[in-house]
Coordinates of C-alpha atoms in Angstrom, one line a residue:
X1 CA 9.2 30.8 32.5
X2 CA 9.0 28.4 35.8
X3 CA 6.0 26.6 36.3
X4 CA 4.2 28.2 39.3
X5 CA 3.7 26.1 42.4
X6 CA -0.1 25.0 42.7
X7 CA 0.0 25.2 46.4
X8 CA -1.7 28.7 47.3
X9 CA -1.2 30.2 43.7
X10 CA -3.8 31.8 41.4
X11 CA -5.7 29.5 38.8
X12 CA -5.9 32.0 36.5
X13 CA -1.9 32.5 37.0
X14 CA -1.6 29.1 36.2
X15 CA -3.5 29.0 33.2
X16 CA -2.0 31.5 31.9
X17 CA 1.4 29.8 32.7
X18 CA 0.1 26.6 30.9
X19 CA -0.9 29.1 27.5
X20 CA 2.4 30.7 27.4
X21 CA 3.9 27.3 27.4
X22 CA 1.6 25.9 24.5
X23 CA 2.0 29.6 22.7
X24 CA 5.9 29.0 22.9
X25 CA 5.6 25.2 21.7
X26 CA 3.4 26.5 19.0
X27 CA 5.7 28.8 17.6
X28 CA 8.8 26.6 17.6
X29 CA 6.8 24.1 15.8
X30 CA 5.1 26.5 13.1
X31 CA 7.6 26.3 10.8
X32 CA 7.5 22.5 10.8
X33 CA 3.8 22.2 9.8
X34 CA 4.1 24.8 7.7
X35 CA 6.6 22.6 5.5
X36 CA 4.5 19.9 6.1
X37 CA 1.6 21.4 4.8
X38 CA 2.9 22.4 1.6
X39 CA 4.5 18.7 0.9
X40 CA 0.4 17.5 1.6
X41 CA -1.1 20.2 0.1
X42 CA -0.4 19.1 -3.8
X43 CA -0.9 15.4 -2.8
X44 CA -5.0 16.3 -1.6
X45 CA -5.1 19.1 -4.5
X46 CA -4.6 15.4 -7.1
X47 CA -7.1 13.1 -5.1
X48 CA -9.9 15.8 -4.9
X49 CA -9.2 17.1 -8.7
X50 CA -9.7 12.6 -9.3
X51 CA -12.7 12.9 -7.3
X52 CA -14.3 16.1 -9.5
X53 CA -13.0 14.2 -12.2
X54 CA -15.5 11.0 -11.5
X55 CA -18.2 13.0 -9.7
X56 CA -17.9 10.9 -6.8
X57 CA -21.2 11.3 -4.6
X58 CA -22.3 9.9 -1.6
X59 CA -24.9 7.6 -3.7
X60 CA -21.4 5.9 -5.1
X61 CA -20.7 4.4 -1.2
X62 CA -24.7 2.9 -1.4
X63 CA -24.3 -0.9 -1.8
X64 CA -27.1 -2.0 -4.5
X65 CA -27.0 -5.7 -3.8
X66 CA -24.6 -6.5 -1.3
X67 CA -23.2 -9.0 -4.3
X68 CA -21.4 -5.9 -6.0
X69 CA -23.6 -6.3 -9.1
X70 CA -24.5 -3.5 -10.2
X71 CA -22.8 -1.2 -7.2
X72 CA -22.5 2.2 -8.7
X73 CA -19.0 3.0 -6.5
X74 CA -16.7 0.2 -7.3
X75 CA -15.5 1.2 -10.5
X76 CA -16.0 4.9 -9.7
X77 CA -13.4 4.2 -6.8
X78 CA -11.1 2.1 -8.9
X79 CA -10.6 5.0 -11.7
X80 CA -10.0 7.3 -8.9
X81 CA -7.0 5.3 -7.0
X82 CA -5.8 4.6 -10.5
X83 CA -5.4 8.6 -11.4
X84 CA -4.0 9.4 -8.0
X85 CA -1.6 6.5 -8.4
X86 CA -0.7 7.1 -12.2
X87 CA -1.8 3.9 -12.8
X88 CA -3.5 2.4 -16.0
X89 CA -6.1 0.7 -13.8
X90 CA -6.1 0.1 -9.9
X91 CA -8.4 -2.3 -7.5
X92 CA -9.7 -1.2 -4.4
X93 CA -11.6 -3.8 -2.5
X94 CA -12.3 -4.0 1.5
X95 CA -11.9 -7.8 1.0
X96 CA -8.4 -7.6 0.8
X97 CA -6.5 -7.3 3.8
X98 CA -3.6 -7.0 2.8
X99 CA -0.6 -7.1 0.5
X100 CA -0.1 -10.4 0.6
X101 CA -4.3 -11.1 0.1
X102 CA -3.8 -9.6 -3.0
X103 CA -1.0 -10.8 -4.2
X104 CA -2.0 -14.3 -3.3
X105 CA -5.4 -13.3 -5.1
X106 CA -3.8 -12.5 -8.3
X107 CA -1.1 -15.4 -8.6
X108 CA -4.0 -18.3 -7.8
X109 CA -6.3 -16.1 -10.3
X110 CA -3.1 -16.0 -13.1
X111 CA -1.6 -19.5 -12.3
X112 CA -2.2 -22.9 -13.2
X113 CA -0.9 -26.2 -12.9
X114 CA 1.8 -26.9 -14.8
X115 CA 2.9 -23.0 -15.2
X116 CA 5.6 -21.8 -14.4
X117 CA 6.5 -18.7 -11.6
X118 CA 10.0 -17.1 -11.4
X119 CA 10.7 -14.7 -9.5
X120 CA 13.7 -12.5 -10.9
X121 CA 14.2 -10.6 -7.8
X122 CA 15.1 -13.1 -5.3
X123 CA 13.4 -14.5 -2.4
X124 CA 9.9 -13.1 -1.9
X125 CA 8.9 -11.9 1.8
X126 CA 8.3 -14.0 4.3
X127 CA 4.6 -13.9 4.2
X128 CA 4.3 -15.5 0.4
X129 CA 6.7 -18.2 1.0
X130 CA 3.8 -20.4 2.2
X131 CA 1.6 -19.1 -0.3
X132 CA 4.6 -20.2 -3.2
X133 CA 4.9 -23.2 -1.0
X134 CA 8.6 -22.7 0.0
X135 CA 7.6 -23.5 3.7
X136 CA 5.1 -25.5 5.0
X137 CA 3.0 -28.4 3.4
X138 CA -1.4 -28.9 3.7
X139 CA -2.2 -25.3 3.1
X140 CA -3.3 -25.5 -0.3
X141 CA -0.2 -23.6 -1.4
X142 CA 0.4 -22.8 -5.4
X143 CA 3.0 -25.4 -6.0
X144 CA 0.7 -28.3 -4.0
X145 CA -1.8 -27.1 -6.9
X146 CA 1.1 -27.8 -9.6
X147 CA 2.4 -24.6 -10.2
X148 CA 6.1 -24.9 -11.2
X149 CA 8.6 -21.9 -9.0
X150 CA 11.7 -20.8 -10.0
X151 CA 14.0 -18.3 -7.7
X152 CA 16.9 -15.9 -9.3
X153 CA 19.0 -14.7 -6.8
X154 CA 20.0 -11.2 -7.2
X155 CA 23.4 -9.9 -8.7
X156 CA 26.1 -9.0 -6.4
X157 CA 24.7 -5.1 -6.9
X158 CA 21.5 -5.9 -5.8
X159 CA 20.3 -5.7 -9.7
X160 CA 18.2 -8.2 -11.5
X161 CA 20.7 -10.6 -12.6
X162 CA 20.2 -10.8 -16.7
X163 CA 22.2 -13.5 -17.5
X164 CA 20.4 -16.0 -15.1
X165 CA 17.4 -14.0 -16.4
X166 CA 17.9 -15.0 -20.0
X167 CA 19.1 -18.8 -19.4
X168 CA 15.5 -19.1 -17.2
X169 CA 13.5 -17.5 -20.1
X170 CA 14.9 -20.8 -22.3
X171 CA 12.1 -22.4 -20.6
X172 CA 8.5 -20.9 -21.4
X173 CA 7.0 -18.8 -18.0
X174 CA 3.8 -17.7 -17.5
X175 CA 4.6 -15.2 -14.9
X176 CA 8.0 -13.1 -13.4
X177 CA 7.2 -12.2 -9.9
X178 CA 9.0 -9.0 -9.1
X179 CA 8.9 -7.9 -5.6
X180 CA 10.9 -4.7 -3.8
X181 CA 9.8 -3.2 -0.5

């Protein structure tokens, strides 16, 4: 249908112009939520079933403290990511802003002078190379604090390379750093 001129012409022609044209939209795109809806559907149907499971209430998002001693929600929160995610235990903290925050978190928790970091899949991102200290110098990077990095290039398939992997396990390592996007 042609969009009617507005010079002279009936609003209430035009609006119904305007509905046919979202009715017509509508339908062509129906079939698209519709598939869309049953790929989300299951996906809600396992966070709300985790959040029966823990009884999460609107008292577990009531700081106590503001110190997180004590707040009822944190570990209520953590047991639900961690069943939604099929994980053994997960982590869920505003504080961290992102991937990197938390993976910078857990290598200076996990690491200390002297050990020894090798990463088995190759060069990490960008955004830890400073925190590895592969680039730059003064930021309080893990190797300026001691810690020892080694860096196994991947095989030629883009597979973990396992004889490089067993020649760098000759020397003890405290932890394999493993990263795919």
């Amino acid at each position: 249908m042609a969009r009617p001129r507005s010079g002279g012409i009936d609003e209430a022609l035009l609006q119904n112009w305007a509905r046919a044209q979202v009715a017509c939209v509508a339908s062509r795109l129906k079939p698209s939520w519709e598939k869309h809806a049953q790929e989300i559907m299951p996906r809600l149907e396992k966070v709300l079933n985790a959040f029966a499971a823990e009884r999460l209430g609107s008292h577990h998002f009531a700081s106590m403290t503001g110190y997180g001693h004590g707040d009822q929600g944190r570990e209520v929160i953590d047991r639900i990511f961690a069943k939604v995610f099929g994980a053994e235990r997960a982590i869920v903290r505003p504080q961290f802003v992102s991937g990197t925050h938390a993976i910078s978190a857990a290598l200076f928790g996990a690491l200390r002078p002297g050990d020894r970091l090798v990463s088995i899949t190759g060069r990490p991102y960008d955004t830890l190379e400073e925190v590895i200290g592969l680039r730059g110098t003064g930021q309080g990077s893990l190797s300026e604090f001691g810690v020892l990095y080694q860096e196994l290039s991947l095989g030629k398939d883009s597979r973990v390379d396992f004889s490089a992997l067993d020649e760098a396990l000759q020397i003890p390592i405290k932890m394999a750093f493993i990263q795919r996007s």
